[in-house]
Every structure is written in C-alpha cells, then in structure tokens.
Amino acid sequence: MHILYNDWTSQQVLSHIVADIFTELGYQTEFIEAKTDGQWFLLKAGMADVQVEVWEGTMADKYAQLMQSQVIVDLGDYALKTREDWWYPLYVKQHCPGLPHWQALIQCAEVFARPGSQGKGVYIAGPWEKPDRARIRALKLPFVVEQVESGEALWKKLAIAHKIKQPILMFNWTPNWVGAVYPGEFVEFPDFDERCETEPGWGVNPKFLFDCGNPKSGWLKKVVSTPFFEQYPCLAEGLRQFNMDGATLEQLAAMVNLENFTPTLVAKHWIENNQAQWRKWFASCR
C-alpha cells in the first residue's frame, strides 16, 4: 500500500506513524513523495492509497471533487481545528499598527517592499495551491507574491527577518510549531464564505472572487482511495479512529523542527509511548 508523503513536518510524522502501525500489523507500506497539487492524480490513478493530512484551507476543492467522483473515502476529522492564511510576527505591528485588519496592508504595504518589488509589498507564499494572487486583485492590495519551494524555505525567510526585526508577511498555519517560537498573528480578512469562491457578486468586491480570507476553524481529514477502503476494511476502520489533538501534533512537529529529530524517530517515539491507544484503534486487524 502506498502512503502519500508531502513536504511539511506534521504530515511526514503522521505518515511515518501510520506506516509503522501498518508494518506492526503485518502489512507492507511504501511512501509516495508528492506535492499537494500532484497527489490528487496519484489517488485517481491508483498510485496512492492513504493521505493522513487533508487541510480544508488548501485542499477543500480537490477533496470535494474526488469525493464526488467516489475516488476517495473520507475517514473523518482529527480532534483539532486548523487555520492557514497570511501571517506576521508580532513585532511587525510596530511598523503597521492597523494590523491585524486587512485594510492596514493597503496603507503600509511599503514596509513589506523588497528590492525589485517596485515599491509594492511582498507576500511570501508557500509551495501549496492558494489563490493569493486572486485575493490581492479582489481586495486591491498593493502586493506581489514571492513563492518559495518548501515549508523549510518559509522558516529560513522567517528566521532571517526575525533576527533583524524586518517586517515580513508570509503564509503560515496552525497547528504548527512556529507560534511557540515566533509569536505572531494572522491577518484578519473578510470572513470566509463558500460564495466568496463561487459568486463574484458576493463580498466586498462585486467583480471578483476570493475577496475573503481562509476558514478560521478548518478541518483536517484522513482519506484513503476507494480500492484501499474495500480491500483493507480493518485498516480503514483503524484510520477512522486514529486521532491527534492540536497540542500533540505541534509537539511532534517541534521535535523535528526545533530538536532536530527525524520524522522517523519521532514516529517511533510516539508508537512506543502510545501502544495501548493505537492497538485499540486497530483492534479489528488482529
């Protein structure tokens, strides 16, 4: 069976945990490395079976499409809420005191300017599929997007900016380890509504879509391919029960990003210390 392996820490740790559980139960597993925009084809083509982190903020559209075509089966939400959006460290408010309100960005965009941005603010986006440029257009923000290739690249940008207290506006999410090290806030855009992405007439700009923020209390799901669900009902049931709260997930990610453990070692640590719990979840596989 093939487990999708993405390019951010919590997903990698959870993927190793699930793979270790499957191995303990006598099944063979293999990781399939994929970017988020490429993983949907792998699921549709039968080249991937399990995705342990489907985030509402970045993946809701593709998730809904695959659910509608019955390519995947939803195995439920984790016991936590997610948020993914534009974010800044707290010291930035000294340079842009109207934050976290989004309209403050119109007045102080120049503090986020960089060489080559022609006086416009620079928003540093992650490698994941987000409508940032559409939002900039819809909300008439004087910003350009700089897209990095990985989560690690985001943290390097943040560390450099934080060291010299340079204003930075970037993509971030929660649960994540970053907030424990770099106190900050999300920009408060107009509240999310599904019509924001489907009806141009809805919202503060009657001409364009995406004139809103991302969901502030989003879900985090586990999904499997339909063939996997049909072939391995006990594993599917175990994954349905498999759970993690936000504090635990942040702690596991911090062990990698702050304490320099590998995702493999973190997963083994969790497996060893939660034997009774995960064996209960997967009891029907014995």
mmCIF file of N, CA, C and O in Angstrom, residues 2 7 55 61-62 91 97 109 112 114 129 136 146 151-152 156-157 164 178 188 200 228 252 256 258 271 283:
data_model
loop_
_atom_site.group_PDB
_atom_site.id
_atom_site.type_symbol
_atom_site.label_atom_id
_atom_site.label_comp_id
_atom_site.label_asym_id
_atom_site.label_seq_id
_atom_site.Cartn_x
_atom_site.Cartn_y
_atom_site.Cartn_z
ATOM 1 N N HIS A 2 0.394 2.302 -0.619
ATOM 2 C CA HIS A 2 1.196 3.482 -0.862
ATOM 3 C C HIS A 2 0.646 4.675 -0.059
ATOM 4 O O HIS A 2 -0.522 5.042 -0.212
ATOM 5 N N ASP A 7 5.541 17.619 1.840
ATOM 6 C CA ASP A 7 6.755 18.361 2.175
ATOM 7 C C ASP A 7 6.583 19.292 3.374
ATOM 8 O O ASP A 7 7.123 20.385 3.397
ATOM 9 N N TRP A 55 -6.007 19.269 4.414
ATOM 10 C CA TRP A 55 -6.314 20.549 5.068
ATOM 11 C C TRP A 55 -7.419 21.280 4.313
ATOM 12 O O TRP A 55 -7.361 21.416 3.086
ATOM 13 N N ASP A 61 -11.180 22.068 -2.297
ATOM 14 C CA ASP A 61 -11.749 21.927 -3.643
ATOM 15 C C ASP A 61 -11.429 20.563 -4.251
ATOM 16 O O ASP A 61 -12.317 19.868 -4.756
ATOM 17 N N LYS A 62 -10.151 20.176 -4.217
ATOM 18 C CA LYS A 62 -9.751 18.886 -4.792
ATOM 19 C C LYS A 62 -10.369 17.724 -4.015
ATOM 20 O O LYS A 62 -10.797 16.715 -4.595
ATOM 21 N N TYR A 91 6.178 41.723 16.122
ATOM 22 C CA TYR A 91 6.908 42.985 16.049
ATOM 23 C C TYR A 91 6.529 43.806 14.821
ATOM 24 O O TYR A 91 6.777 45.016 14.756
ATOM 25 N N PRO A 97 0.595 49.549 12.435
ATOM 26 C CA PRO A 97 -0.237 49.436 13.648
ATOM 27 C C PRO A 97 -1.704 49.106 13.397
ATOM 28 O O PRO A 97 -2.411 48.742 14.332
ATOM 29 N N ALA A 109 1.816 48.970 2.882
ATOM 30 C CA ALA A 109 2.421 47.955 2.024
ATOM 31 C C ALA A 109 3.914 48.176 1.833
ATOM 32 O O ALA A 109 4.685 47.218 1.728
ATOM 33 N N PHE A 112 6.687 46.280 3.607
ATOM 34 C CA PHE A 112 6.953 44.900 3.197
ATOM 35 C C PHE A 112 7.629 44.834 1.828
ATOM 36 O O PHE A 112 7.780 43.748 1.267
ATOM 37 N N ARG A 114 10.489 44.885 -1.094
ATOM 38 C CA ARG A 114 11.810 44.290 -1.229
ATOM 39 C C ARG A 114 12.430 44.795 -2.526
ATOM 40 O O ARG A 114 11.710 45.266 -3.415
ATOM 41 N N GLU A 129 -1.110 25.093 -3.169
ATOM 42 C CA GLU A 129 -2.091 25.737 -4.029
ATOM 43 C C GLU A 129 -2.973 26.688 -3.235
ATOM 44 O O GLU A 129 -3.811 26.267 -2.444
ATOM 45 N N ILE A 136 -5.273 39.199 -3.836
ATOM 46 C CA ILE A 136 -4.635 40.507 -3.988
ATOM 47 C C ILE A 136 -5.412 41.367 -4.974
ATOM 48 O O ILE A 136 -5.655 42.555 -4.740
ATOM 49 N N GLU A 146 5.808 36.315 -3.674
ATOM 50 C CA GLU A 146 7.054 35.566 -3.840
ATOM 51 C C GLU A 146 6.797 34.159 -3.331
ATOM 52 O O GLU A 146 6.496 33.973 -2.150
ATOM 53 N N GLY A 151 8.217 24.252 2.834
ATOM 54 C CA GLY A 151 7.991 24.811 4.151
ATOM 55 C C GLY A 151 9.289 25.243 4.805
ATOM 56 O O GLY A 151 9.356 26.273 5.482
ATOM 57 N N GLU A 152 10.346 24.477 4.588
ATOM 58 C CA GLU A 152 11.646 24.815 5.172
ATOM 59 C C GLU A 152 12.132 26.174 4.675
ATOM 60 O O GLU A 152 12.730 26.949 5.431
ATOM 61 N N LYS A 156 13.240 29.574 6.896
ATOM 62 C CA LYS A 156 14.509 30.274 6.727
ATOM 63 C C LYS A 156 14.278 31.759 6.511
ATOM 64 O O LYS A 156 14.980 32.608 7.081
ATOM 65 N N LYS A 157 13.284 32.104 5.693
ATOM 66 C CA LYS A 157 12.939 33.506 5.476
ATOM 67 C C LYS A 157 12.511 34.163 6.795
ATOM 68 O O LYS A 157 12.915 35.289 7.108
ATOM 69 N N ILE A 164 16.666 40.339 12.458
ATOM 70 C CA ILE A 164 16.919 41.774 12.302
ATOM 71 C C ILE A 164 15.642 42.602 12.437
ATOM 72 O O ILE A 164 15.634 43.801 12.171
ATOM 73 N N VAL A 178 5.588 26.853 14.810
ATOM 74 C CA VAL A 178 6.127 28.206 14.659
ATOM 75 C C VAL A 178 5.656 29.161 15.748
ATOM 76 O O VAL A 178 6.427 29.954 16.279
ATOM 77 N N GLU A 188 -6.541 39.454 9.483
ATOM 78 C CA GLU A 188 -7.991 39.233 9.542
ATOM 79 C C GLU A 188 -8.636 39.782 8.279
ATOM 80 O O GLU A 188 -8.969 40.963 8.178
ATOM 81 N N PRO A 200 -19.064 36.040 -7.831
ATOM 82 C CA PRO A 200 -18.348 37.314 -7.846
ATOM 83 C C PRO A 200 -19.108 38.433 -7.137
ATOM 84 O O PRO A 200 -18.489 39.316 -6.519
ATOM 85 N N PHE A 228 -8.486 0.927 -1.590
ATOM 86 C CA PHE A 228 -7.908 0.626 -0.282
ATOM 87 C C PHE A 228 -9.027 0.366 0.734
ATOM 88 O O PHE A 228 -8.962 -0.590 1.518
ATOM 89 N N LEU A 252 4.907 17.149 18.206
ATOM 90 C CA LEU A 252 5.604 16.223 17.322
ATOM 91 C C LEU A 252 6.364 16.969 16.229
ATOM 92 O O LEU A 252 7.511 16.630 15.905
ATOM 93 N N VAL A 256 10.887 17.738 15.422
ATOM 94 C CA VAL A 256 11.653 17.712 14.174
ATOM 95 C C VAL A 256 12.300 19.067 13.907
ATOM 96 O O VAL A 256 13.502 19.176 13.679
ATOM 97 N N LEU A 258 12.657 21.829 15.820
ATOM 98 C CA LEU A 258 13.417 22.522 16.857
ATOM 99 C C LEU A 258 14.472 21.650 17.506
ATOM 100 O O LEU A 258 15.528 22.136 17.902
ATOM 101 N N ILE A 271 4.851 5.835 18.635
ATOM 102 C CA ILE A 271 4.373 4.454 18.585
ATOM 103 C C ILE A 271 4.662 3.729 19.904
ATOM 104 O O ILE A 271 3.798 3.044 20.475
ATOM 105 N N ALA A 283 -7.832 -2.619 16.613
ATOM 106 C CA ALA A 283 -8.102 -3.931 17.230
ATOM 107 C C ALA A 283 -8.701 -4.919 16.246
ATOM 108 O O ALA A 283 -8.456 -6.133 16.325
#
